[in-house]
XYZ file of C-alpha atoms in Angstrom:
769
model
C -30.490 -3.085 21.555
C -28.631 -2.646 18.264
C -31.467 -0.516 16.937
C -31.377 1.647 20.074
C -27.614 2.205 19.729
C -28.049 3.089 16.066
C -30.750 5.639 16.810
C -28.637 7.110 19.602
C -25.629 7.375 17.277
C -27.776 9.105 14.645
C -29.053 11.471 17.367
C -25.478 12.180 18.468
C -24.256 13.127 15.004
C -27.382 15.098 14.101
C -27.329 17.095 17.314
C -23.624 17.799 17.138
C -23.639 18.731 13.443
C -26.523 21.179 13.930
C -25.044 22.921 16.977
C -24.160 26.577 16.237
C -21.310 26.899 18.717
C -20.104 30.212 17.204
C -23.391 31.902 18.243
C -23.317 30.945 21.934
C -22.541 34.562 22.899
C -20.004 33.609 25.582
C -16.247 34.083 25.949
C -13.595 32.681 28.257
C -13.085 34.780 31.416
C -9.329 35.409 31.075
C -9.929 38.142 28.468
C -12.438 40.845 27.588
C -14.269 41.587 24.349
C -15.748 44.694 22.728
C -17.903 44.991 19.598
C -17.198 48.404 18.053
C -18.912 50.584 15.499
C -16.489 52.313 13.150
C -15.126 54.902 12.651
C -15.713 56.369 16.128
C -15.142 52.970 17.782
C -18.383 53.238 19.712
C -18.970 50.231 22.028
C -22.034 48.249 20.911
C -21.478 45.058 22.908
C -19.055 44.008 25.623
C -18.227 40.991 27.747
C -19.831 40.949 31.177
C -16.455 40.896 32.979
C -15.482 44.385 31.747
C -16.826 46.040 34.883
C -14.617 43.795 37.030
C -11.512 44.318 34.911
C -11.859 48.074 34.393
C -13.944 49.069 37.411
C -16.642 50.661 35.212
C -20.322 49.842 35.508
C -22.054 48.137 32.570
C -24.340 51.163 32.124
C -21.344 53.440 31.662
C -19.612 51.058 29.235
C -22.568 50.652 26.878
C -22.633 53.349 24.177
C -19.330 54.821 25.363
C -16.304 54.948 23.107
C -13.103 52.971 23.213
C -11.154 56.089 24.177
C -13.172 56.126 27.403
C -11.517 52.823 28.306
C -8.118 53.456 26.773
C -6.530 56.901 26.493
C -6.952 58.879 23.284
C -3.276 58.543 22.310
C -3.553 54.752 22.117
C -6.846 54.929 20.278
C -5.430 57.233 17.622
C -2.539 54.822 17.119
C -4.947 51.905 16.803
C -7.140 53.811 14.335
C -4.110 54.338 12.118
C -3.521 50.585 12.074
C -7.208 49.869 11.460
C -7.071 51.900 8.271
C -5.041 49.093 6.742
C -7.008 46.270 5.138
C -4.878 43.562 6.720
C -5.338 43.661 10.494
C -2.448 41.234 10.994
C -0.088 44.235 10.852
C -1.389 45.558 14.186
C -2.080 42.200 15.886
C -1.129 41.955 18.625
C -0.634 45.471 19.925
C 0.277 46.322 23.534
C -2.314 48.546 25.194
C -2.875 49.617 28.779
C -5.928 50.688 30.687
C -6.419 52.359 34.055
C -7.966 50.194 36.769
C -9.146 51.433 40.148
C -7.256 54.649 40.405
C -3.627 54.708 39.372
C -3.288 50.971 38.646
C -2.697 50.021 35.033
C -3.368 46.715 33.300
C -1.394 45.812 30.155
C -3.121 43.805 27.455
C -2.355 42.133 24.151
C -5.012 43.552 21.833
C -6.270 41.592 18.816
C -8.678 43.049 16.260
C -10.788 41.200 13.723
C -14.050 41.781 11.892
C -17.062 39.544 12.297
C -18.640 37.941 9.203
C -21.359 40.631 9.332
C -18.760 43.438 9.257
C -18.517 44.677 12.868
C -15.127 45.358 14.422
C -14.298 43.109 17.380
C -11.535 43.897 19.865
C -10.307 41.162 22.182
C -7.939 41.902 25.067
C -5.852 39.311 26.865
C -3.644 40.160 29.868
C 0.022 40.394 29.004
C 1.977 37.947 31.128
C 5.353 39.205 29.825
C 6.355 42.696 28.749
C 8.951 41.323 26.326
C 8.405 40.081 22.838
C 9.831 36.763 21.714
C 13.360 37.458 20.412
C 13.312 37.003 16.642
C 16.758 35.427 16.425
C 15.894 32.858 19.094
C 12.809 31.829 17.204
C 14.675 31.848 13.889
C 17.298 29.452 15.233
C 14.554 27.189 16.566
C 12.790 27.064 13.186
C 16.114 26.592 11.374
C 17.045 23.642 13.605
C 13.655 22.036 12.991
C 13.974 22.367 9.227
C 17.482 20.875 9.340
C 16.025 17.838 11.093
C 13.341 17.549 8.422
C 15.920 17.349 5.671
C 17.332 14.241 7.311
C 13.904 12.616 7.637
C 12.128 10.473 5.077
C 8.680 9.510 6.314
C 5.518 11.176 7.574
C 5.719 9.701 11.070
C 9.208 11.131 11.661
C 8.086 14.490 10.297
C 5.166 14.501 12.687
C 7.388 13.587 15.600
C 9.602 16.602 14.927
C 6.535 18.865 14.964
C 5.237 17.630 18.330
C 8.694 17.670 19.934
C 9.428 21.244 18.849
C 5.992 22.575 19.825
C 6.263 20.956 23.241
C 9.706 22.524 23.737
C 8.292 25.979 22.975
C 5.023 25.708 24.935
C 5.841 23.366 27.807
C 2.529 21.451 27.486
C 2.345 18.034 29.130
C 1.194 16.349 25.913
C 1.450 17.429 22.249
C -0.144 15.324 19.497
C -0.336 15.452 15.714
C -3.849 14.462 14.710
C -4.697 13.626 11.070
C -8.235 13.471 9.669
C -9.419 10.613 7.443
C -11.679 11.112 4.431
C -14.697 9.962 6.488
C -14.127 12.557 9.229
C -12.575 10.160 11.729
C -9.031 10.890 12.839
C -5.927 9.327 14.326
C -2.962 10.394 16.437
C 0.091 9.900 14.187
C 2.723 11.531 16.443
C 2.925 12.254 20.175
C 5.317 13.778 22.705
C 4.260 13.628 26.384
C 5.146 13.131 30.006
C 6.248 9.562 30.623
C 3.570 9.117 33.288
C 0.710 9.885 30.877
C -1.246 7.218 29.037
C -0.184 7.111 25.359
C -2.671 8.040 22.626
C -0.288 7.386 19.713
C -1.911 5.246 17.028
C -5.424 5.578 18.433
C -8.364 6.497 16.212
C -11.152 8.819 17.291
C -14.675 8.996 15.830
C -15.983 11.886 13.770
C -18.274 12.966 16.610
C -15.245 13.884 18.780
C -14.616 16.825 16.428
C -17.973 17.350 14.664
C -18.440 19.353 11.473
C -19.163 22.744 13.151
C -15.942 22.434 15.155
C -13.928 21.420 12.079
C -15.347 24.389 10.220
C -14.251 26.746 13.001
C -10.790 25.162 13.058
C -10.569 25.926 9.326
C -11.491 29.584 9.949
C -9.509 30.186 13.137
C -6.153 28.453 12.926
C -5.134 28.689 16.575
C -7.331 28.018 19.598
C -6.483 28.294 23.313
C -8.490 27.083 26.308
C -6.245 28.070 29.236
C -8.601 26.770 31.913
C -11.082 24.033 31.048
C -12.860 24.537 34.387
C -13.372 28.305 34.087
C -16.910 29.639 33.880
C -17.730 31.541 30.675
C -18.955 35.126 30.677
C -21.825 36.529 28.625
C -21.581 39.142 25.900
C -24.055 41.981 26.523
C -26.432 42.776 25.064
C -27.195 39.358 23.520
C -28.210 40.914 20.182
C -26.271 43.576 18.360
C -28.313 46.797 18.718
C -27.755 47.675 15.049
C -28.105 44.283 13.262
C -30.445 42.804 15.905
C -28.577 39.538 15.492
C -26.539 37.463 17.961
C -22.780 37.956 17.840
C -20.902 35.707 15.399
C -17.693 34.620 17.145
C -16.275 32.526 14.273
C -12.912 34.356 14.320
C -12.791 35.038 18.058
C -9.755 33.906 20.033
C -11.706 34.154 23.306
C -14.858 32.286 22.231
C -15.970 29.887 24.943
C -15.912 26.189 24.090
C -19.184 24.283 23.928
C -20.230 22.607 27.198
C -19.964 19.231 25.498
C -16.329 19.840 24.499
C -15.439 21.073 27.988
C -16.947 17.919 29.466
C -14.920 15.921 26.926
C -11.721 17.607 28.189
C -12.725 16.945 31.807
C -13.249 13.274 31.045
C -9.741 13.138 29.534
C -8.292 14.844 32.593
C -7.249 17.927 30.600
C -6.924 21.268 32.420
C -5.852 23.384 29.403
C -5.568 22.905 25.658
C -3.996 24.603 22.663
C -4.979 23.587 19.140
C -3.226 24.611 15.919
C -4.961 23.930 12.598
C -3.034 22.448 9.693
C -4.586 23.406 6.370
C -3.769 21.780 3.029
C -5.451 22.707 -0.262
C -7.954 24.845 1.721
C -9.066 21.788 3.694
C -8.441 20.847 7.311
C -5.701 18.207 7.080
C -5.172 17.803 10.806
C -4.415 19.460 14.139
C -1.542 19.985 16.523
C -3.344 19.286 19.814
C -1.643 20.322 23.076
C -2.989 19.149 26.458
C -1.955 20.180 29.954
C -3.060 18.555 33.166
C -3.568 21.904 34.907
C -4.599 25.399 33.720
C -1.971 26.988 31.486
C -1.976 30.350 29.745
C 0.028 30.877 26.534
C 0.518 34.407 25.243
C -0.824 35.399 21.849
C 2.700 35.934 20.497
C 3.856 32.521 21.617
C 0.730 30.939 20.152
C 1.428 32.639 16.853
C 5.045 31.484 17.016
C 3.857 27.904 17.511
C 1.403 28.282 14.649
C 4.189 29.549 12.410
C 6.543 26.764 13.478
C 3.846 24.152 12.869
C 3.028 25.589 9.461
C 6.682 25.736 8.419
C 7.241 22.112 9.357
C 3.859 21.061 7.956
C 4.730 22.741 4.659
C 7.594 20.269 4.413
C 5.160 17.396 4.998
C 2.844 18.798 2.346
C 5.751 19.215 -0.066
C 6.807 15.602 0.470
C 3.216 14.394 0.027
C 2.793 16.524 -3.089
C 6.062 15.185 -4.507
C 4.866 11.628 -3.942
C 1.462 12.549 -5.389
C 3.140 14.251 -8.348
C 5.336 11.243 -9.097
C 2.316 8.933 -8.891
C 0.204 11.360 -10.925
C 2.859 11.485 -13.644
C 2.963 7.694 -13.684
C -0.814 7.521 -14.090
C -0.692 10.216 -16.792
C 1.797 8.095 -18.742
C -0.408 5.006 -18.347
C -3.471 6.991 -19.392
C -1.715 8.275 -22.533
C -0.564 4.759 -23.386
C -4.089 3.375 -22.999
C -5.507 6.093 -25.256
C -2.874 5.273 -27.900
C -3.649 1.556 -27.622
C -7.390 2.171 -27.939
C -6.853 4.279 -31.047
C -4.713 1.590 -32.675
C -7.014 -1.363 -32.017
C -10.034 -2.186 -34.131
C -11.901 -2.898 -30.870
C -10.884 -0.242 -28.334
C -11.482 -2.706 -25.460
C -8.504 -4.753 -26.676
C -6.363 -1.651 -26.200
C -7.364 -1.546 -22.532
C -6.746 -5.182 -21.604
C -4.354 -6.838 -24.038
C -1.235 -4.667 -23.764
C 1.117 -3.388 -21.105
C 0.431 -1.184 -19.218
C -3.236 -2.139 -19.024
C -6.439 -1.064 -17.317
C -5.350 -2.444 -13.911
C -2.267 -0.231 -13.794
C -4.316 2.968 -14.092
C -5.827 2.585 -10.598
C -3.627 -0.064 -8.945
C -6.604 -2.424 -8.985
C -6.498 -6.223 -8.786
C -9.345 -6.722 -11.253
C -11.230 -4.797 -13.939
C -14.128 -5.293 -16.326
C -15.185 -3.420 -19.458
C -18.915 -4.048 -19.879
C -20.497 -3.046 -23.170
C -23.994 -4.286 -23.867
C -24.299 -7.824 -22.529
C -20.591 -8.621 -22.857
C -17.994 -8.040 -20.143
C -14.302 -8.262 -20.953
C -12.440 -8.942 -17.703
C -8.824 -8.804 -16.590
C -7.379 -9.859 -13.244
C -9.523 -11.015 -10.310
C -13.196 -10.115 -10.788
C -16.665 -11.362 -9.822
C -18.164 -13.972 -12.161
C -20.350 -12.998 -15.112
C -23.628 -13.493 -13.250
C -22.509 -11.349 -10.307
C -21.252 -8.695 -12.729
C -24.649 -8.576 -14.442
C -26.463 -8.048 -11.126
C -23.898 -5.421 -10.055
C -24.426 -3.539 -13.323
C -28.185 -3.538 -12.752
C -27.618 -2.086 -9.265
C -25.295 0.600 -10.621
C -27.816 1.577 -13.309
C -30.536 1.991 -10.661
C -28.527 3.696 -7.919
C -25.593 5.627 -9.400
C -25.990 8.784 -11.468
C -22.539 10.332 -11.032
C -19.744 10.445 -13.613
C -17.654 8.358 -11.248
C -18.528 6.107 -8.315
C -15.951 4.987 -5.762
C -16.266 3.024 -2.538
C -13.842 1.009 -0.443
C -16.716 -0.918 1.167
C -19.116 -2.091 -1.536
C -20.808 -4.790 0.627
C -22.037 -2.133 3.078
C -24.088 -0.374 0.406
C -24.721 -3.370 -1.887
C -25.163 -6.413 0.411
C -24.955 -8.958 -2.436
C -21.301 -7.958 -2.869
C -20.431 -9.857 0.310
C -20.450 -13.018 -1.848
C -17.416 -11.778 -3.764
C -15.746 -9.627 -1.080
C -12.433 -11.440 -1.656
C -12.132 -9.835 -5.095
C -14.410 -6.775 -4.952
C -14.835 -5.133 -1.561
C -13.696 -1.946 -3.274
C -15.291 -0.654 -6.472
C -14.411 2.224 -8.792
C -16.890 2.614 -11.651
C -17.251 5.012 -14.574
C -20.373 4.890 -16.757
C -19.721 5.333 -20.463
C -23.463 5.357 -21.118
C -26.566 4.035 -19.381
C -25.698 0.462 -20.394
C -21.906 0.514 -20.558
C -19.409 0.665 -17.674
C -15.735 0.326 -16.865
C -15.216 -1.215 -13.419
C -12.160 -1.646 -11.209
C -12.056 -3.954 -8.176
C -9.982 -4.269 -5.021
C -10.165 -7.201 -2.592
C -11.062 -7.126 1.091
C -8.226 -6.134 3.425
C -9.008 -7.079 7.017
C -7.578 -4.490 9.430
C -7.458 -3.977 13.172
C -8.205 -0.369 14.180
C -7.261 0.856 17.660
C -9.814 3.351 18.992
C -9.594 5.697 21.941
C -12.741 4.251 23.521
C -15.644 2.439 21.887
C -16.619 4.564 18.822
C -20.185 3.222 18.923
C -20.543 4.704 22.422
C -18.915 8.063 21.764
C -21.741 9.842 23.617
C -24.233 9.025 26.311
C -27.767 10.378 26.334
C -29.509 11.414 29.539
C -33.200 12.329 29.643
C -34.336 15.266 31.731
C -37.712 17.044 31.695
C -38.579 15.798 28.219
C -35.241 16.736 26.625
C -32.164 14.711 25.774
C -28.697 15.816 26.890
C -25.610 14.413 25.192
C -22.524 13.712 27.290
C -19.183 12.538 25.859
C -17.841 9.131 26.828
C -15.867 8.841 30.045
C -13.552 6.033 28.919
C -10.739 6.512 26.420
C -9.143 3.122 26.998
C -7.868 1.159 24.013
C -10.760 -0.442 22.132
C -9.858 -2.738 19.227
C -12.085 -3.100 16.185
C -11.631 -5.593 13.356
C -12.667 -3.914 10.111
C -13.953 -6.288 7.434
C -15.668 -5.936 4.047
C -13.331 -3.069 3.226
C -10.554 -2.621 0.673
C -7.686 -0.187 0.487
C -9.143 3.254 -0.295
C -9.091 4.752 -3.772
C -6.819 7.768 -4.005
C -8.188 11.002 -5.425
C -5.545 10.947 -8.152
C -6.758 7.460 -9.190
C -10.371 8.619 -9.318
C -9.321 11.600 -11.428
C -7.377 9.316 -13.777
C -10.492 7.151 -14.197
C -12.526 10.247 -15.071
C -9.982 11.315 -17.679
C -10.086 7.817 -19.188
C -13.879 8.052 -19.326
C -13.610 11.203 -21.460
C -11.187 9.476 -23.820
C -13.412 6.389 -24.171
C -16.496 8.514 -24.808
C -14.619 10.407 -27.552
C -13.423 7.163 -29.143
C -16.894 5.592 -28.979
C -18.450 8.688 -30.554
C -15.812 8.734 -33.290
C -16.313 5.033 -33.957
C -20.077 5.575 -34.035
C -19.603 8.220 -36.742
C -17.266 5.912 -38.642
C -19.705 3.022 -38.327
C -22.570 5.193 -39.544
C -20.518 6.183 -42.589
C -19.422 2.580 -43.088
C -23.039 1.422 -42.883
C -23.943 3.824 -45.660
C -21.001 2.623 -47.741
C -21.910 -1.011 -47.108
C -25.521 -0.404 -48.010
C -24.421 1.165 -51.284
C -21.905 -1.646 -51.909
C -24.499 -4.303 -51.164
C -26.868 -2.707 -53.626
C -24.123 -2.735 -56.253
C -23.227 -6.315 -55.355
C -26.851 -7.305 -55.748
C -26.872 -5.762 -59.216
C -23.641 -7.566 -60.017
C -25.167 -10.860 -58.857
C -28.067 -10.364 -61.214
C -25.749 -9.506 -64.109
C -23.525 -12.481 -63.307
C -26.413 -14.919 -63.140
C -27.963 -13.794 -66.413
C -25.738 -11.691 -68.647
C -22.440 -13.523 -67.943
C -23.770 -17.062 -67.891
C -25.387 -16.772 -71.324
C -22.211 -15.780 -73.255
C -20.252 -18.485 -71.436
C -22.824 -21.079 -72.433
C -22.584 -19.914 -76.057
C -18.790 -20.156 -75.961
C -18.942 -23.679 -74.562
C -21.662 -24.777 -77.018
C -19.959 -23.410 -80.136
C -16.557 -24.765 -79.161
C -18.051 -28.216 -78.606
C -20.037 -27.927 -81.882
C -16.796 -27.014 -83.668
C -15.166 -30.132 -82.291
C -18.065 -32.362 -83.385
C -18.325 -30.929 -86.936
C -14.618 -30.840 -87.753
C -13.462 -33.777 -85.643
C -11.843 -35.543 -88.615
C -9.895 -32.474 -89.622
C -8.497 -31.613 -86.166
C -5.161 -32.916 -84.952
C -4.480 -33.822 -81.331
C -3.210 -30.342 -80.412
C -6.394 -28.736 -81.720
C -8.514 -31.169 -79.711
C -6.474 -30.320 -76.571
C -6.983 -26.604 -77.184
C -10.731 -27.131 -77.481
C -10.645 -29.137 -74.226
C -8.784 -26.332 -72.467
C -11.408 -23.829 -73.664
C -14.310 -25.954 -72.422
C -12.557 -26.539 -69.096
C -11.937 -22.784 -68.725
C -15.590 -22.041 -69.377
C -16.594 -24.629 -66.775
C -14.206 -23.110 -64.229
C -15.570 -19.643 -64.992
C -19.132 -20.874 -64.462
C -18.131 -22.452 -61.131
C -16.423 -19.229 -60.051
C -19.531 -17.214 -60.916
C -21.701 -19.648 -58.955
C -19.403 -19.314 -55.918
C -19.414 -15.521 -56.133
C -23.199 -15.607 -56.287
C -23.321 -17.886 -53.258
C -20.973 -15.555 -51.357
C -22.925 -12.416 -52.233
C -26.259 -13.957 -51.276
C -25.212 -15.034 -47.786
C -26.262 -11.737 -46.181
C -28.446 -10.396 -48.980
C -31.123 -12.927 -48.283
C -33.727 -11.722 -45.762
C -32.891 -14.333 -43.144
C -35.113 -15.007 -40.175
C -33.374 -17.427 -37.869
C -35.470 -20.259 -36.498
C -34.928 -23.269 -34.314
C -32.894 -25.605 -36.492
C -31.795 -29.151 -35.735
C -28.093 -29.231 -36.551
C -28.389 -32.958 -37.243
C -30.824 -32.293 -40.096
C -28.562 -29.679 -41.678
C -25.615 -32.084 -41.405
C -27.542 -34.925 -43.050
C -28.463 -32.673 -46.001
C -24.799 -31.682 -46.392
C -23.676 -35.317 -46.286
C -26.299 -36.243 -48.889
C -24.932 -33.582 -51.248
C -21.407 -34.905 -50.647
C -22.409 -38.561 -50.952
C -20.458 -39.268 -54.135
C -17.227 -37.640 -52.857
C -17.541 -39.433 -49.521
C -17.936 -42.745 -51.290
C -15.065 -42.178 -53.704
C -12.643 -41.077 -50.961
C -13.653 -43.716 -48.418
C -14.177 -40.998 -45.818
C -15.343 -41.961 -42.319
C -17.450 -39.234 -40.691
C -18.557 -39.282 -37.052
C -20.208 -36.726 -34.790
C -21.118 -35.940 -31.199
C -24.795 -35.548 -30.266
C -25.830 -32.335 -32.001
C -28.077 -29.613 -30.529
C -30.872 -27.415 -31.813
C -29.818 -23.822 -32.511
C -31.265 -20.550 -33.787
C -29.985 -20.464 -37.378
C -30.809 -20.519 -41.068
C -30.984 -24.210 -42.001
C -29.839 -23.718 -45.617
C -26.782 -21.684 -44.629
C -25.959 -24.159 -41.872
C -26.091 -26.984 -44.446
C -23.810 -24.978 -46.760
C -21.376 -24.397 -43.868
C -21.060 -28.114 -43.084
C -20.887 -28.983 -46.779
C -17.964 -26.618 -47.394
C -16.004 -27.635 -44.276
C -16.458 -31.406 -44.804
C -15.831 -30.994 -48.549
C -12.558 -29.226 -47.762
C -11.550 -32.013 -45.371
C -12.126 -34.558 -48.148
C -10.362 -32.477 -50.785
C -7.223 -31.790 -48.718
C -6.852 -35.366 -47.484
C -3.565 -37.118 -46.877
C -2.621 -40.546 -48.216
C -4.841 -42.086 -45.533
C -8.621 -42.270 -45.995
C -10.240 -39.160 -44.518
C -11.418 -39.406 -40.891
C -13.670 -36.492 -40.041
C -15.297 -35.835 -36.663
C -17.881 -33.178 -35.830
C -17.927 -31.977 -32.208
C -20.408 -29.830 -30.267
C -19.850 -28.225 -26.860
C -22.134 -25.899 -24.889
C -20.444 -22.701 -23.672
C -21.988 -20.098 -21.378
C -23.688 -18.138 -24.144
C -22.969 -20.070 -27.345
C -22.475 -23.464 -28.944
C -18.943 -24.339 -30.038
C -18.762 -26.645 -33.071
C -15.641 -28.280 -34.464
C -14.765 -30.186 -37.659
C -11.589 -32.224 -37.166
C -9.787 -34.134 -39.958
C -6.580 -36.084 -40.516
C -5.630 -34.321 -43.745
C -2.527 -32.496 -44.915
C -2.947 -29.662 -42.417
C -2.123 -25.955 -42.700
C 0.865 -23.945 -41.591
C -0.240 -21.728 -38.632
C 0.973 -18.578 -40.415
C -1.829 -19.029 -42.982
C -4.634 -19.562 -40.447
C -6.204 -16.153 -41.218
C -5.384 -15.938 -44.907
C -7.429 -19.020 -45.850
C -10.672 -17.216 -44.927
C -10.000 -14.350 -47.359
C -11.942 -14.377 -50.615
C -10.036 -15.862 -53.634
C -7.040 -16.789 -51.444
C -5.517 -20.196 -52.205
C -2.521 -22.023 -50.727
C -2.234 -24.483 -53.633
C -2.421 -24.365 -57.423
C -5.518 -25.574 -59.256
C -3.494 -28.406 -60.706
C -2.849 -29.668 -57.166
C -6.311 -29.065 -55.774
C -9.186 -27.730 -57.897
C -11.383 -24.909 -56.625
C -11.960 -21.177 -56.664
C -10.725 -20.142 -53.201
C -14.240 -19.129 -52.163
C -15.331 -22.002 -49.914
C -13.871 -20.873 -46.571
C -14.707 -17.203 -47.283
C -18.349 -18.309 -47.652
C -18.057 -20.235 -44.345
C -16.709 -17.160 -42.570
C -19.500 -14.988 -43.910
C -22.175 -17.488 -42.870
C -20.800 -17.726 -39.320
C -20.509 -13.951 -38.956
C -24.084 -13.520 -40.173
C -25.038 -15.766 -37.251
C -23.077 -13.449 -34.884
C -20.414 -16.103 -34.331
C -16.759 -16.508 -35.204
C -14.713 -19.135 -37.050
C -11.057 -20.095 -36.812
C -8.681 -22.986 -37.468
C -6.045 -24.760 -35.414
C -3.584 -26.851 -37.400
C -0.022 -27.907 -38.032
C 1.327 -28.936 -41.431
C 0.955 -32.698 -41.882
C -1.114 -33.184 -38.706
C -4.634 -32.481 -39.888
C -6.777 -29.463 -39.087
C -9.634 -28.568 -36.734
C -12.045 -25.821 -37.764
C -14.023 -24.227 -34.932
C -17.069 -21.988 -35.147
C -19.569 -20.623 -32.632
C -23.290 -19.948 -32.845
C -24.763 -17.831 -30.018
C -27.526 -19.294 -27.880
C -30.918 -17.728 -28.647
C -33.639 -16.987 -26.107
C -36.018 -19.545 -27.562
C -33.308 -22.144 -27.478
C -32.705 -21.507 -23.780
C -36.377 -22.171 -23.178
C -36.209 -25.622 -24.739
C -36.443 -28.651 -22.555
C -33.176 -30.141 -21.395
C -33.815 -33.389 -23.264
C -31.912 -33.559 -26.530
C -31.969 -36.034 -29.342
C -28.617 -37.754 -29.749
C -26.813 -38.531 -32.924
C -23.838 -40.777 -33.552
C -23.847 -42.068 -37.128
C -21.006 -43.850 -38.846
C -20.718 -43.109 -42.534
C -18.563 -45.535 -44.462
C -19.525 -45.314 -48.069
C -18.110 -47.705 -50.682
C -17.073 -50.423 -48.189
């Protein structure tokens, strides 16, 4: 049954959207129509009721001239007006025609040109010989505008429109109908007879006013159906004798409504209707819809007066909306400028989007956002988890090719999103490249929508002689629908702001790519120079230092009896300086070789690397009485020698900077989502937090060499080793309370494929006890 309803709904929309209602070749019977060839105003086509109205046979009308219907004086006056480009200056014009002898009929004449260039004259009977007094209408418009100035919201504005139009026209019901982005619409203001069923607040499906009808409303801003039960009359001949095409009645005021729309009016109990289009930014914003229970004719002048009144009042609505939009747009422009400044100032532009105020969320009034570059997603606010984000990114890469993608109902087009509807029923996405995205999320907002009848049964299909006829629904009773899996909609100004941010990010990424390319060249050159320096240091510098040390020591041995104590101290200082210089050179070599070595990471047991480090530190551990413990240690993708050096430096530092208590050092290991987190905790003298970054800088020391020997290279080497493994290192400490050094090593693919079983390790080292 659900499949049948779906197919019927698809049939409804397809049939209605393909209907060419402006080519039906029929008009309403209260007026007459002529298609004229200029400049002689020869009659090419005419409505079939002309013979009744004018008492002239169809044969005599065809190929005659307009002056045969109207007198030549009137025709000459009309021709003068037709010479102007803008036909509004002569619309409407009063004309009269003889009927059956000496009887005259007075008409309101309206000219327009069809899309294919033929002049069309439409005549409607004049029900009043007097024009609408200008001052009366001016006072009416002035009073309406005065009311607007005292009104703050859209609903009150709309109510003024419907009240004033009903006063002027006398229709039983006047409604202000606003279209949604999806083509559906809702009644947002209503003025009616008390006895009539209210439509205020009801929504109506797109099929009630299908695309062809909306297009005609955009072209012809005022539309009257004075009698919904009247039978239409044909335009003869069906095809224009010159163009051989059917008559295009897009701009016609007399064009007959489609049978489906007339049946729709019958089902609503409407005898006459007047519709005024409200256009904003060249798009159909909404309609002023007037309904009357019985037939009702409204003169062309009065219709135009209502159109003008509606447009004047609607211009105030548009101005208020534009002011609100402008204020919001200016706010978003400020946020956008701030984000661009932040991105430019940060080393990583993503930090500029998420770590300051205003941030990425403020740009679109979202509740969550994610910046996904490569395999890493930086999130802020409420977002799907990392796994769901990865699958969503794969879906976007396969299904979205636009510069921006926005939906307020992601689960309806990506069913897996139903799992995280509470945070991401709405999605706004901008691709920075094929692999990189910025995403904004909005949560589900459950709403109750009141429909004028069941929208899934907007039309009924009846089968007759192999064809399907569509009939509009007969019930317009309140039908409530609970809308789920939908967020608040994204505003166009928010989507535009996201696009502008995309341009800024692309520019920054391109600039950073150029800078990185230049930096890579500089680093390559520097590394080559550093490699040369390492060679010089290991050979050319070591040899002279050895000679200095040897000759100074030889001097001491040969002239020992002749040297006083000061001379012996001086020689000791020289030897000690040479030793320190040799140590410094060795440390510089170790630092320079960390990333110069062609490293191929392999599965490395951390326990083995630790044991090698402890063996190298055995003497210092024994002398200090250090107690070293560890958690069970994993297997990681790393260089075993560098990992040993890392542990050796960190544990050696913990021993060196010990307090008065024997050192207690613990090594921890914790599995994160995509990395291992290691820690080395001690009970030493600690570090002031303000120096937590400085200690990793090459040659930086917090103490003199007399207090603690060393070159200031140990932690710089640790930092370089960790960064070569694509990890990071940091310290948490307070002065006098010990220190904990943390570092991460990313999880490799081969490591993830290992069995879950791990060897455990929990050794107690207590040397010298």
